[in-house]
PDB file of C-alpha atoms in Angstrom:
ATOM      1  CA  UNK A  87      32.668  38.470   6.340  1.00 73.00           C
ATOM      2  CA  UNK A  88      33.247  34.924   7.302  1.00 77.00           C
ATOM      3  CA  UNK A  89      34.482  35.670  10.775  1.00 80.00           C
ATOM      4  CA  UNK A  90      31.193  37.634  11.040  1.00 82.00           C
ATOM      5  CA  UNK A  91      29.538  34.170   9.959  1.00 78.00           C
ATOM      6  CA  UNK A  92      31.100  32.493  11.908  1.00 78.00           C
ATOM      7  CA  UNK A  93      30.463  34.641  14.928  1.00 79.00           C
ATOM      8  CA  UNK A  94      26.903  34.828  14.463  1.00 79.00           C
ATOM      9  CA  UNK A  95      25.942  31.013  13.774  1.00 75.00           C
ATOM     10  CA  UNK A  96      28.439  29.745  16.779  1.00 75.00           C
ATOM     11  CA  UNK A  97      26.831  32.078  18.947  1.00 75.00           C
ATOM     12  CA  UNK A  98      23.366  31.101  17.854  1.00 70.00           C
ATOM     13  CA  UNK A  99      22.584  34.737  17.372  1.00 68.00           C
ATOM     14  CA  UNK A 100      20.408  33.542  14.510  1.00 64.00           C
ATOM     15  CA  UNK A 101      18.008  30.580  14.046  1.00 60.00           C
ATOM     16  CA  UNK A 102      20.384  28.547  12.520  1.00 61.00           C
ATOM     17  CA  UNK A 103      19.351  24.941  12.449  1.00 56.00           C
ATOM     18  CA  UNK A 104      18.780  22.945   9.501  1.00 55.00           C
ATOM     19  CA  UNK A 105      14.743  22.646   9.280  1.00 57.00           C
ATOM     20  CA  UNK A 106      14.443  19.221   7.767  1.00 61.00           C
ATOM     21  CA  UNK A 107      15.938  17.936  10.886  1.00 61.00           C
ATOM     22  CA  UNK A 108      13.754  16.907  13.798  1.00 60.00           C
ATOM     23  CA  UNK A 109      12.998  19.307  16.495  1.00 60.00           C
ATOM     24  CA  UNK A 110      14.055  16.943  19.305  1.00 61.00           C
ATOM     25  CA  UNK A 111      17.954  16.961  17.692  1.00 60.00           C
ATOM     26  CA  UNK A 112      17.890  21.151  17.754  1.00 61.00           C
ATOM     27  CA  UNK A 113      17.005  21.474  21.326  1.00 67.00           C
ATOM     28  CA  UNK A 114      19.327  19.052  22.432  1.00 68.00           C
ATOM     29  CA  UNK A 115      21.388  21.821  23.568  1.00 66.00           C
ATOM     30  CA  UNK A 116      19.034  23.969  24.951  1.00 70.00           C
ATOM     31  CA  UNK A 117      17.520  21.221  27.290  1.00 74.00           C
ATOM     32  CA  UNK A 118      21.342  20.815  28.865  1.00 73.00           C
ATOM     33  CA  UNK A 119      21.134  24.791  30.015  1.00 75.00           C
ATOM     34  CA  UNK A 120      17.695  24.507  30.956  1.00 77.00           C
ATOM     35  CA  UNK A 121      18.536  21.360  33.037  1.00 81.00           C
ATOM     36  CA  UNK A 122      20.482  24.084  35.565  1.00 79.00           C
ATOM     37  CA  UNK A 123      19.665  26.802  37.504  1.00 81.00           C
ATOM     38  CA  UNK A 124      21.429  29.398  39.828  1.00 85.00           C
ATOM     39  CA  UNK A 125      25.584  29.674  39.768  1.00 88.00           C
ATOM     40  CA  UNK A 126      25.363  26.445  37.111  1.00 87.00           C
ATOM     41  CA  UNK A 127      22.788  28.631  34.512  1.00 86.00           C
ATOM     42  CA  UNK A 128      25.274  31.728  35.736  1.00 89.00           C
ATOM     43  CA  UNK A 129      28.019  30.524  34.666  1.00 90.00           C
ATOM     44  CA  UNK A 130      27.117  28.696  31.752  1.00 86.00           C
ATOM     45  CA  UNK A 131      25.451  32.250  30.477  1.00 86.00           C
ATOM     46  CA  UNK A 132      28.596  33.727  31.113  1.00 91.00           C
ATOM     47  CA  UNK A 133      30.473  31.135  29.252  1.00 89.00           C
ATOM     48  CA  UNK A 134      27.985  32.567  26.331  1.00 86.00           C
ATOM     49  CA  UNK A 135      28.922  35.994  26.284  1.00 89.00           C
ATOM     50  CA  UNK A 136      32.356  35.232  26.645  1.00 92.00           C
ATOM     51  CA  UNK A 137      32.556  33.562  23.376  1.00 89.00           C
ATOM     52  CA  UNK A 138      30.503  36.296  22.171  1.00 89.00           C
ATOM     53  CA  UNK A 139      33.093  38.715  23.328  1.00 92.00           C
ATOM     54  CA  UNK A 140      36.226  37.007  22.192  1.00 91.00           C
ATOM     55  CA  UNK A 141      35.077  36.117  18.925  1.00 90.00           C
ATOM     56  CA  UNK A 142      33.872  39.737  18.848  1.00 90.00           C
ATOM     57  CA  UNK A 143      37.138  40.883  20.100  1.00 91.00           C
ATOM     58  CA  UNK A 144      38.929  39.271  16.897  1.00 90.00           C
ATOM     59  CA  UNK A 145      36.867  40.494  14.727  1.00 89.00           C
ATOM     60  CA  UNK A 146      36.983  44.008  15.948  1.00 89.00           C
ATOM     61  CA  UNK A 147      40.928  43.715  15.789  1.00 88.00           C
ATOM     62  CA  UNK A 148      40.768  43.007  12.351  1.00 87.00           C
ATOM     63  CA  UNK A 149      38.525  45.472  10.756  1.00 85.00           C
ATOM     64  CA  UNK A 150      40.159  48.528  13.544  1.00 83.00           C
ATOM     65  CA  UNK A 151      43.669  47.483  13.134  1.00 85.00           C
ATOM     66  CA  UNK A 152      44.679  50.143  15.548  1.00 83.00           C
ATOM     67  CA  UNK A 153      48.254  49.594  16.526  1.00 85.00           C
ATOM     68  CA  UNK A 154      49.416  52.797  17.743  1.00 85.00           C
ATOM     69  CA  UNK A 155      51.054  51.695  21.065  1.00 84.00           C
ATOM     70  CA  UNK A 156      49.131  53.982  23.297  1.00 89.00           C
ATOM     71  CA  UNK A 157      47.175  51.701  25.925  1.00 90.00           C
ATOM     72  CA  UNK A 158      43.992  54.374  25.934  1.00 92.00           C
ATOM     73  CA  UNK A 159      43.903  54.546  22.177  1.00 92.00           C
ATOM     74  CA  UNK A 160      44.194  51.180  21.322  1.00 90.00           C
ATOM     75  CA  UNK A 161      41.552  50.437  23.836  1.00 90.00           C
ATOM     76  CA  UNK A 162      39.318  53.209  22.893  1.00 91.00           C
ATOM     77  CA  UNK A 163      39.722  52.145  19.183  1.00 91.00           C
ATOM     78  CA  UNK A 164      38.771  48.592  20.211  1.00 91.00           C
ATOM     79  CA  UNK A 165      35.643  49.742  22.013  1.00 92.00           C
ATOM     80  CA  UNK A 166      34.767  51.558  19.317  1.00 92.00           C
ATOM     81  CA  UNK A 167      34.696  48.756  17.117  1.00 91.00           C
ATOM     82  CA  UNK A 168      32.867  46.104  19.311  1.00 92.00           C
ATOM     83  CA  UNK A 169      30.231  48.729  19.725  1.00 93.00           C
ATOM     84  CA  UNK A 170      29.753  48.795  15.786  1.00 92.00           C
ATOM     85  CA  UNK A 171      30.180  45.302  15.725  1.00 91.00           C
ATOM     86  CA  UNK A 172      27.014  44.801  18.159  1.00 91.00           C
ATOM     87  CA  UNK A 173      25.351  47.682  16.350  1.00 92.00           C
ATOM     88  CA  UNK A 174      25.787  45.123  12.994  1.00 89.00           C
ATOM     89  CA  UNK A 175      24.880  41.563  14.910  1.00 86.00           C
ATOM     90  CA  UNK A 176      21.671  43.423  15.972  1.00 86.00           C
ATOM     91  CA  UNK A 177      20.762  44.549  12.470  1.00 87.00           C
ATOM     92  CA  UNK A 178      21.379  41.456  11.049  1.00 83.00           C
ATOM     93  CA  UNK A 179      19.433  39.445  13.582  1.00 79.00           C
ATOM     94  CA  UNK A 180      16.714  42.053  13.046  1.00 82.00           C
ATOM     95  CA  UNK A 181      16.609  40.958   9.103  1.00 79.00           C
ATOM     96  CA  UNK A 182      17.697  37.199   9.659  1.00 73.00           C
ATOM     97  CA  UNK A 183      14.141  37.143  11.942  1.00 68.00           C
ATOM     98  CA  UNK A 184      11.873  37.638   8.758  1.00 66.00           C
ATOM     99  CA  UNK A 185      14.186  35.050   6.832  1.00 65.00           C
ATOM    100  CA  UNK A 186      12.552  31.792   6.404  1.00 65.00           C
ATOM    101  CA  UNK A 187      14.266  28.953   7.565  1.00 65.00           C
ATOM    102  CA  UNK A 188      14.941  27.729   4.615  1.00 68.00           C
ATOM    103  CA  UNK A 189      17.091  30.311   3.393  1.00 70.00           C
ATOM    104  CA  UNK A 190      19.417  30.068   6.696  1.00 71.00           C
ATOM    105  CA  UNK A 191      21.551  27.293   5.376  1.00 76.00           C
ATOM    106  CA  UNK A 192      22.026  29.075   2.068  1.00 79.00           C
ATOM    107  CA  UNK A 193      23.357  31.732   4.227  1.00 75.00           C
ATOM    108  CA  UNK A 194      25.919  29.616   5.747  1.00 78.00           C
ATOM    109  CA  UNK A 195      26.473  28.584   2.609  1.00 84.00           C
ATOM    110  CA  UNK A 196      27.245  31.329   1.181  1.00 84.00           C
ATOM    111  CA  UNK A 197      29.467  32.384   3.752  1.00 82.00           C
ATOM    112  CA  UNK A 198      31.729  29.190   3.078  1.00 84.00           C
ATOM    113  CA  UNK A 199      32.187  30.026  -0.648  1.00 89.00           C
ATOM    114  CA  UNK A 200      33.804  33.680   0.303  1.00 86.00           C
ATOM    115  CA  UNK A 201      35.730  31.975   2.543  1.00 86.00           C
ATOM    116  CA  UNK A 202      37.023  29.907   0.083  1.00 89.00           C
ATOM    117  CA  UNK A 203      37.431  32.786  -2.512  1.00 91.00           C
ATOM    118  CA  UNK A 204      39.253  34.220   0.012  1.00 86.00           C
ATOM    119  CA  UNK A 205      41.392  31.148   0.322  1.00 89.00           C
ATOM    120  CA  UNK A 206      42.024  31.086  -2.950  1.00 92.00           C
ATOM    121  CA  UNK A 207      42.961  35.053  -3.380  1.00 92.00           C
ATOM    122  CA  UNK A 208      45.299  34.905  -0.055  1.00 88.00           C
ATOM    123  CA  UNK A 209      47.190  31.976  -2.186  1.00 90.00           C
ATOM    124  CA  UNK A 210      47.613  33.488  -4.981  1.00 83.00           C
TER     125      UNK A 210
END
């Protein structure tokens, strides 16, 4: 659950941005992409979806721990599980859209206790 957190704010796949904040700190970021076009904004974008697809990748190797050897399964089995995975970001982005922004942080929040639960169980 955390990894899927983790994946989805890093990512900004969700409006995540703490709304007390000024709007000139959140865009920071987005101002830097927009300040390049062609091969630059290319390969910047595909900087994006690379970090979308490795942190998808780990996650997908967790949840399908599909070990069996076999080069086609194991791929198959990891394709498999990426396409669920997107089939989940898009549903939650789909809900997270009609969340206020208030309740974003409380997400992330939220998100950190488990992890920490999950600390906790894992030493234990």
């Amino acid at each position: 659950m955390t990894l899927l957190v983790i994946l989805l704010v890093e990512n900004t796949r969700i409006p995540v941005d703490d709304p007390t904040t000024h709007l000139e700190l959140t865009m920071i970021h987005e101002v830097m992409v927009l300040d390049h076009s062609g091969p630059d904004f290319g390969l910047i974008q595909y900087a994006a979806a690379l970090k979308v697809w490795i942190l998808g990748a780990l996650l997908a190797g967790l949840v399908v721990p599909v070990r069996s050897g076999s080069v086609w399964l194991d791929g198959a089995a990891m394709l498999v599980g990426m396409v669920l995975l997107a089939g989940v970001i898009g549903m939650i982005e789909s809900a997270m859209a009609r969340y206020r922004l208030v309740h974003v942080p409380q997400f992330i929040v939220g998100a950190a206790t488990l992890s920490a639960v999950a600390f906790i169980i894992r030493l234990v």
